[in-house]
GROMACS .gro file of C-alpha atoms in nm:
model
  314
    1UNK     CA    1   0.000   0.000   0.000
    2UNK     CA    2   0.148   0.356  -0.086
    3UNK     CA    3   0.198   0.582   0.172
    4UNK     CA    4   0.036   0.926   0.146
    5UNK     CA    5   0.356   1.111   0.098
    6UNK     CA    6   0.398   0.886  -0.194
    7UNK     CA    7   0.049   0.919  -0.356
    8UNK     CA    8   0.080   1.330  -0.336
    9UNK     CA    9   0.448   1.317  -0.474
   10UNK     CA   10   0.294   1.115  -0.775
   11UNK     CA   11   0.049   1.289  -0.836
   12UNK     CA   12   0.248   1.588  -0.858
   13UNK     CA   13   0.486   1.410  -1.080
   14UNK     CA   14   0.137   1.337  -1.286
   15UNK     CA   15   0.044   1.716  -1.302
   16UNK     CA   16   0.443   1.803  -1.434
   17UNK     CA   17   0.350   1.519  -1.712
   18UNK     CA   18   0.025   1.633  -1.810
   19UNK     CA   19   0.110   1.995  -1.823
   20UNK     CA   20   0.440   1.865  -2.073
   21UNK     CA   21   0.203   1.710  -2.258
   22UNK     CA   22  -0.046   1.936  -2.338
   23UNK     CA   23   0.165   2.256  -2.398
   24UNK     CA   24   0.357   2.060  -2.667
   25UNK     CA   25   0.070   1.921  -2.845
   26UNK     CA   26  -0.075   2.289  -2.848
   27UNK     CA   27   0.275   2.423  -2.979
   28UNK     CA   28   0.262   2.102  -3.248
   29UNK     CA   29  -0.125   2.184  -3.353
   30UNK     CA   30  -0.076   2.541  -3.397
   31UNK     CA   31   0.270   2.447  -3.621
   32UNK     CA   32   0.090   2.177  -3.814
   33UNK     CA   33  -0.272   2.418  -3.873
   34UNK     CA   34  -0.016   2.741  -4.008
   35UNK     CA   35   0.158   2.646  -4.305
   36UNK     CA   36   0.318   2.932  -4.306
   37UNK     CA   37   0.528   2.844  -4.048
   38UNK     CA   38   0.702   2.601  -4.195
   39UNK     CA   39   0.928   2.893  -4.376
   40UNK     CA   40   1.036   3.024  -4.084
   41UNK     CA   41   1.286   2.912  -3.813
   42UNK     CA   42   0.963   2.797  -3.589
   43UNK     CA   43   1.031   2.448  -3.761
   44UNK     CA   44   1.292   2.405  -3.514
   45UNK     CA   45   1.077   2.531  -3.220
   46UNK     CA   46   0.841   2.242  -3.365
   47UNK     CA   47   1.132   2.002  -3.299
   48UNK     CA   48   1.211   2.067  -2.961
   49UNK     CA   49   0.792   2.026  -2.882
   50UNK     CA   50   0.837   1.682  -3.054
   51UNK     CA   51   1.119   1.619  -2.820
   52UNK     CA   52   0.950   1.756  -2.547
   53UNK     CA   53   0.612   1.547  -2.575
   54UNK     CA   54   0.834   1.233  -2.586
   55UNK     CA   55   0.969   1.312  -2.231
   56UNK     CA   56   0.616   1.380  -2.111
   57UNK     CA   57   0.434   1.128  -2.273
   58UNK     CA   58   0.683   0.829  -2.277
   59UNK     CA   59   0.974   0.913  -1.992
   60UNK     CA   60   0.741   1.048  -1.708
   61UNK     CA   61   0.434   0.797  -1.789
   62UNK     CA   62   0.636   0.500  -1.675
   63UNK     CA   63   0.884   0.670  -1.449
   64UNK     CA   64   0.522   0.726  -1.217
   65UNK     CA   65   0.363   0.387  -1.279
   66UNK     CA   66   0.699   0.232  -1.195
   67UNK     CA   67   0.727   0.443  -0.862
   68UNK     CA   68   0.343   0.340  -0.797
   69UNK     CA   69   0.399   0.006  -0.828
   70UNK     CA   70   0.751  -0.032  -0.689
   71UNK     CA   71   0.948  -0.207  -0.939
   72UNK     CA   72   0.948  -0.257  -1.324
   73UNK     CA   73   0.674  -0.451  -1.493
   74UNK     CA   74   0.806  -0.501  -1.828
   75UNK     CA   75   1.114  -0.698  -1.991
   76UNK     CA   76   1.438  -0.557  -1.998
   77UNK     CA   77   1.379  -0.545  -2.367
   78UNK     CA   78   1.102  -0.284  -2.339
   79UNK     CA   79   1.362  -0.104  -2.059
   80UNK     CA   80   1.618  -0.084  -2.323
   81UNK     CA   81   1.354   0.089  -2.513
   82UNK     CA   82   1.229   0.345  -2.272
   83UNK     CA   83   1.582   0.461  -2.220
   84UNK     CA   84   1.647   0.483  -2.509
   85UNK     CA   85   1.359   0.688  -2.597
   86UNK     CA   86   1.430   0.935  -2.286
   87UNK     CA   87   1.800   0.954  -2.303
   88UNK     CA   88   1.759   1.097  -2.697
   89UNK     CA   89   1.457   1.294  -2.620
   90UNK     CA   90   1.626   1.471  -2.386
   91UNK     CA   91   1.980   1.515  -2.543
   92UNK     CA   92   1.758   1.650  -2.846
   93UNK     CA   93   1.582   1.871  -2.621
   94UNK     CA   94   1.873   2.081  -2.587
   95UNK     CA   95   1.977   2.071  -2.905
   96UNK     CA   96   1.689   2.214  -3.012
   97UNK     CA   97   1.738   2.499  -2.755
   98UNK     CA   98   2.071   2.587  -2.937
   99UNK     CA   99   1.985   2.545  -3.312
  100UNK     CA  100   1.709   2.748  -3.211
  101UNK     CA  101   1.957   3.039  -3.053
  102UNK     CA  102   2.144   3.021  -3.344
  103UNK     CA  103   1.871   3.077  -3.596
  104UNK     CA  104   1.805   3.355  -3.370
  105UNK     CA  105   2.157   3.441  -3.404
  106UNK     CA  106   2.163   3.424  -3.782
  107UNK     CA  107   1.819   3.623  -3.794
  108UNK     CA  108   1.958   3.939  -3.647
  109UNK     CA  109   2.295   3.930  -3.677
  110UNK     CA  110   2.362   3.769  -3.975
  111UNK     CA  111   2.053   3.811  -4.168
  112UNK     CA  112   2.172   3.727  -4.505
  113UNK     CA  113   2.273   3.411  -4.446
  114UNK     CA  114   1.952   3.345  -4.229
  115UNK     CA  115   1.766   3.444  -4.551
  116UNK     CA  116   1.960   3.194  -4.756
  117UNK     CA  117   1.896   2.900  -4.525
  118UNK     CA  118   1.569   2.657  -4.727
  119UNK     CA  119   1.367   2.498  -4.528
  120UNK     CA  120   1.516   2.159  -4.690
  121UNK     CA  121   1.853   2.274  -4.533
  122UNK     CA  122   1.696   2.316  -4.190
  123UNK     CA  123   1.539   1.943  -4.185
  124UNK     CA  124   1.888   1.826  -4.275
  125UNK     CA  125   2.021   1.995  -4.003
  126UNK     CA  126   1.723   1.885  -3.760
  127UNK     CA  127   1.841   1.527  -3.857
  128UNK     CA  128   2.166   1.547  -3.767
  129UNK     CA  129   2.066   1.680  -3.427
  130UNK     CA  130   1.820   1.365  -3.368
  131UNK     CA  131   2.132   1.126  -3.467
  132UNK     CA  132   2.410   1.302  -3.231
  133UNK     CA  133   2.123   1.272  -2.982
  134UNK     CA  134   2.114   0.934  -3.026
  135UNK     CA  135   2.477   0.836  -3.067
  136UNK     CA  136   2.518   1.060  -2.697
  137UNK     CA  137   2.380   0.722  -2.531
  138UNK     CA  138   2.199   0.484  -2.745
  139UNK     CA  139   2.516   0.267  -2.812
  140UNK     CA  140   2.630   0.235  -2.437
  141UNK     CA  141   2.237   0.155  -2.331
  142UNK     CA  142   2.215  -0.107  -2.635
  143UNK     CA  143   2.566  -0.232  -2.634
  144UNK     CA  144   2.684  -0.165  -2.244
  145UNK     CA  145   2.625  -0.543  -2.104
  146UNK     CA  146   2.724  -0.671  -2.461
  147UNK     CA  147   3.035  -0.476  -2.456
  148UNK     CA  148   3.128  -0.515  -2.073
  149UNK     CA  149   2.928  -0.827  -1.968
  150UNK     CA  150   2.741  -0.577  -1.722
  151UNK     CA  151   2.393  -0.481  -1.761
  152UNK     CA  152   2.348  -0.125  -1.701
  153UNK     CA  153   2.027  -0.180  -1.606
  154UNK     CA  154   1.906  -0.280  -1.231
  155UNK     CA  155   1.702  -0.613  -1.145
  156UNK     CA  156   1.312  -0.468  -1.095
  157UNK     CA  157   1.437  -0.134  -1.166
  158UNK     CA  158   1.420   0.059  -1.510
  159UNK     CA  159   1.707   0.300  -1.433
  160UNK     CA  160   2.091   0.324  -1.642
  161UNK     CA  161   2.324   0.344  -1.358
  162UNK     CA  162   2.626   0.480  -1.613
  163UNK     CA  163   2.746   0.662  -1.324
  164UNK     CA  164   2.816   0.334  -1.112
  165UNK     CA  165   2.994   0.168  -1.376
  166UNK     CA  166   3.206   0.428  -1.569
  167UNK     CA  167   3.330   0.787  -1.457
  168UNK     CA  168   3.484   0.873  -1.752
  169UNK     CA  169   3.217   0.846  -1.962
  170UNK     CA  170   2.970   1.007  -1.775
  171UNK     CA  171   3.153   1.264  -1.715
  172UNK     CA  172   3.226   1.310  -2.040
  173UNK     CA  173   2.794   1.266  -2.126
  174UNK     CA  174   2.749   1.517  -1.878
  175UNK     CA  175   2.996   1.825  -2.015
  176UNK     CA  176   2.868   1.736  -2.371
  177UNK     CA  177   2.510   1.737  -2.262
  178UNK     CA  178   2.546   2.025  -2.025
  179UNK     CA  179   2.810   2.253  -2.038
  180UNK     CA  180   2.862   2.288  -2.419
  181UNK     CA  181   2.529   2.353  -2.497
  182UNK     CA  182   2.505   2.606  -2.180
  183UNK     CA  183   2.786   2.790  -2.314
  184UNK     CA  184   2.701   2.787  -2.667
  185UNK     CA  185   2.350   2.917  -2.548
  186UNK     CA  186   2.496   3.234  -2.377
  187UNK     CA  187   2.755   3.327  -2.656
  188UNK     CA  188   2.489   3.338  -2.901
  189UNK     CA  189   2.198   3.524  -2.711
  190UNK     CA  190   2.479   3.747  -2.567
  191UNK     CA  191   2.555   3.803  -2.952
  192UNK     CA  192   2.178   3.870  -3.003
  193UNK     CA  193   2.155   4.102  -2.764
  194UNK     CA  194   2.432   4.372  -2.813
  195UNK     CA  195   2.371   4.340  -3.149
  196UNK     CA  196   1.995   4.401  -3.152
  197UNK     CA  197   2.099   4.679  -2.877
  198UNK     CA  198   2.329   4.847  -3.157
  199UNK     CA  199   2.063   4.845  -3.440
  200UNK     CA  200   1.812   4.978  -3.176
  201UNK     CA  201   2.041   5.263  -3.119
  202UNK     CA  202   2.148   5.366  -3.475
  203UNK     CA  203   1.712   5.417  -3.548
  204UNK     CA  204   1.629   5.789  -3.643
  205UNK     CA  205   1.539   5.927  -3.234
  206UNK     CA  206   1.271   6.117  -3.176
  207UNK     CA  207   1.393   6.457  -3.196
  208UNK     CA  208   1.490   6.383  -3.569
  209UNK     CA  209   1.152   6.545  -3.715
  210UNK     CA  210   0.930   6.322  -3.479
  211UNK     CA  211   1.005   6.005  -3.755
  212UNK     CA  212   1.209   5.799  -3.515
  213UNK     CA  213   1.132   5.581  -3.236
  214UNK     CA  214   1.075   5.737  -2.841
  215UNK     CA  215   1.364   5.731  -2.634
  216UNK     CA  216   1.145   5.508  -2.367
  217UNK     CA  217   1.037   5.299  -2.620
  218UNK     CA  218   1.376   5.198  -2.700
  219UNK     CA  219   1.405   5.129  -2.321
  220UNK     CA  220   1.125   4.914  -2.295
  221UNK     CA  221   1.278   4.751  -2.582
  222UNK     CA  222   1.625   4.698  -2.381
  223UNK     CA  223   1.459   4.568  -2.063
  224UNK     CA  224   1.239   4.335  -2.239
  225UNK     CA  225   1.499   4.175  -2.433
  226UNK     CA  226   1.742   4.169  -2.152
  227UNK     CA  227   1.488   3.978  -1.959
  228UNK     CA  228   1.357   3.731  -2.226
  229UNK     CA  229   1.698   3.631  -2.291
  230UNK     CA  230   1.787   3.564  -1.875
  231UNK     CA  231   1.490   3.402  -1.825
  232UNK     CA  232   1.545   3.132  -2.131
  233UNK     CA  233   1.929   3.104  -1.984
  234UNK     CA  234   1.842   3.053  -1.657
  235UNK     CA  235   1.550   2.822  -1.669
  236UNK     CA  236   1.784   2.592  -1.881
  237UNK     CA  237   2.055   2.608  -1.615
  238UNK     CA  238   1.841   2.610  -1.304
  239UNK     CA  239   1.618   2.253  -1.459
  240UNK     CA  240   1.946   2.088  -1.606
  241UNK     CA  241   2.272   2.193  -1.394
  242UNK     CA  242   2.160   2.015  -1.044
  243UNK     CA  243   2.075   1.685  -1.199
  244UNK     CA  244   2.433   1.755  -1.404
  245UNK     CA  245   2.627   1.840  -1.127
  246UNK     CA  246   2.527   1.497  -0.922
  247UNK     CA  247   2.576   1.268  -1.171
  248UNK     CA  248   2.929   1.426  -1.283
  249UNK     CA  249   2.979   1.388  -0.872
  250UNK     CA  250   2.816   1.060  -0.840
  251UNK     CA  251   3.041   0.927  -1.115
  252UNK     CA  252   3.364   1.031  -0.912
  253UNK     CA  253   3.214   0.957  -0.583
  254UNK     CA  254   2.960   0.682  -0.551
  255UNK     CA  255   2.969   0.711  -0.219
  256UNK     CA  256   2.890   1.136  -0.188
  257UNK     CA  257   2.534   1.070  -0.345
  258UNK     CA  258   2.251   0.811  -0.275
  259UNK     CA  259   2.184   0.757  -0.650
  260UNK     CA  260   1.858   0.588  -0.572
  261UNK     CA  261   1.716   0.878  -0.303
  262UNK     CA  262   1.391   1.059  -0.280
  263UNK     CA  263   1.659   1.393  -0.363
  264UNK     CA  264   1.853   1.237  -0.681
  265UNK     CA  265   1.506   1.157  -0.809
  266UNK     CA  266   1.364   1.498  -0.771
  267UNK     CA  267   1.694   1.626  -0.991
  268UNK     CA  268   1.552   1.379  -1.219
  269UNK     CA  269   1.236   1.531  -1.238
  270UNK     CA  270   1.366   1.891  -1.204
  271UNK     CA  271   1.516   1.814  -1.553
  272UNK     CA  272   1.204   1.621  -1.713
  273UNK     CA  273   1.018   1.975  -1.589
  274UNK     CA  274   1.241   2.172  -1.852
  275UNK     CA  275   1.041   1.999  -2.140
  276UNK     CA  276   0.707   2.150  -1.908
  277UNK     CA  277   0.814   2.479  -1.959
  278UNK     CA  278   0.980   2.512  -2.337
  279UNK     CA  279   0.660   2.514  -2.472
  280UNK     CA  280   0.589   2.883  -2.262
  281UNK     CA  281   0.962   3.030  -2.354
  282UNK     CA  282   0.979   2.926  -2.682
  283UNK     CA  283   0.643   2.825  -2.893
  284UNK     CA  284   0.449   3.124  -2.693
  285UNK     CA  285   0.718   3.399  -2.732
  286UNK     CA  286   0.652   3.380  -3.053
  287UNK     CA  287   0.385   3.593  -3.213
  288UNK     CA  288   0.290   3.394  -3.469
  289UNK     CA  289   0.217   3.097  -3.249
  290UNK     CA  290   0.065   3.310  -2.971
  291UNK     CA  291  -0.188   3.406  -3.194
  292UNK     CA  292  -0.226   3.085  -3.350
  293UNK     CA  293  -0.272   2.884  -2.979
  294UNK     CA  294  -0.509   3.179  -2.934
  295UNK     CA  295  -0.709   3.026  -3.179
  296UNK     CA  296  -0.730   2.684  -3.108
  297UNK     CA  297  -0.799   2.762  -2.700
  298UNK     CA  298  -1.136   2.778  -2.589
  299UNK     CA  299  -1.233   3.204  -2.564
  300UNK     CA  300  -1.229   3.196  -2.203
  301UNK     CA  301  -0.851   3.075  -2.268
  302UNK     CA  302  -0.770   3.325  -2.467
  303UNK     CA  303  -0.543   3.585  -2.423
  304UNK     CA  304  -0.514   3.935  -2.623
  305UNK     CA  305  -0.217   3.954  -2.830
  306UNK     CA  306   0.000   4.280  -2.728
  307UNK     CA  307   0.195   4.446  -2.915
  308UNK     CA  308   0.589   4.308  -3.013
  309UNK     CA  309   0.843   4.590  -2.972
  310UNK     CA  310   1.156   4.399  -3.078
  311UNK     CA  311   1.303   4.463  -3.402
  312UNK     CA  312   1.301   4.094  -3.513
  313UNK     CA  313   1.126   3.787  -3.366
  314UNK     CA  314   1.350   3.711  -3.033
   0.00000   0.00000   0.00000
């Protein structure tokens, strides 16, 4: 019989799964009902909802039913599988968030070449993504006890303990996974910003016949982008850095971190919620799908869509 304490933390877990789900089906109908979008660098914001719905319809689903019922149900065939499925969704997760930043990137720095990318270019490029996302872990969760003669996998428990059987290599996952991305992430909205910052300020001001844009305006401007741009940074570092840190700690210390504890499996989860709120930071931010998720919600759902005072989509 659960305990109480179990039944509210999985439900919980059930709400963070539901809410993943949703959001990214609502970010994939609005992509799939505007054609329109499909010209534009949203395709790759419809990637990372693809990637996103896999972690909240496949990874949390039977993460939950395997916490309610206290050990794994299915083969280790079928475990292979699930791990497989979570450990790409998520690596292709964030490699959504950067090829995302960088078509950012391109789009106000660089516009030319942004212009000059086809859409055909862009699915090549969203393919190679979902294969280094798979070559990150597939072959060491299909291969590991083939290789080594050690199943990564637990008896009764659905979980890849990489971390208990090589440092290096986790390690190694983890910076990949983690800090390149994070990095990459910061040079190019950093490169976004000063540069949208300097076309901002080289606009006609208002005291050049009344044509140009108000001083405040341009402040607003400043402050919103400033802020748009922490708050996709930091919800990226805040959901994926703990959950990073342990396992890069765990796989030099097995004995620092209980890798099977109520607070390892809330780092777990604090990741998973990442793919919750993507759908909010990037899908809504944009005006084109705001208005067309406007649309599809019920009226009392809907929201008015205010005014966008950035210079290009950010």
């Amino acid at each position: 019989m659960a305990s109480p304490g179990t039944i509210v933390l999985n439900t919980f877990f059930g709400c963070i799964s539901a809410v993943t789900i949703v959001g990214n089906l609502l970010a994939i109908a609005v992509f799939v009902k505007d054609g329109k979008l499909r010209s534009t660098g949203d395709v790759y914001i419809l990637n990372l909802a693809v990637a996103d719905l896999m972690v909240g319809a496949i990874s949390m689903p039977f993460t939950i039913a395997e916490n309610v019922i206290g050990y794994w149900p299915l083969s280790q065939t079928f475990c292979k599988a699930w791990l497989l499925v979570d450990f790409t969704a998520c690596s292709e997760s964030v490699l959504s968030m950067v090829l995302i930043s960088f078509d950012r990137y391109l789009q106000i720095v660089k516009p030319h070449k942004h212009r000059a990318k086809t859409f055909r270019m862009k699915v090549v490029l969203l393919a190679i993504t979902w294969i280094l996302a798979f070559l990150m872990y597939g072959p060491a969760i299909i291969l590991w006890d083939v290789l080594t003669g050690v199943s990564p996998i637990k008896v009764n428990r659905c979980e890849a303990d990489f971390p208990l059987r090589s440092a290096a290599y986790t390690f190694a996952m983890s910076f990949t996974e983690f800090v390149v991305p994070f990095g990459l992430l910061s040079y190019l909205y950093a490169q976004v910003y000063w540069h949208a910052i300097r076309w901002f300020r080289r606009r006609p001001s208002s005291s050049d016949g009344g044509r140009g844009i108000p001083t405040e305006l341009g402040k607003m401007f400043h402050r919103r982008l400033a802020v748009n741009l922490t708050i996709l940074l930091l919800v990226f570092f805040v959901c994926w850095c703990p959950y990073m840190v342990g396992t890069m700690v765990l796989s030099q210390c097995t004995s620092c971190i209980d890798y099977h504890s109520i607070a390892f499996v809330a780092l777990d989860w604090l990741l998973w919620t990442n793919s919750a709120i993507n759908p909010f930071l990037y899908a809504y931010c944009s005006p084109r799908f705001r208005e067309g998720a406007s649309r599809l919600l019920p009226k009392c759902c809907r929201t008015q869509t205010t005014g966008h005072i950035s210079p290009q989509p950010v």
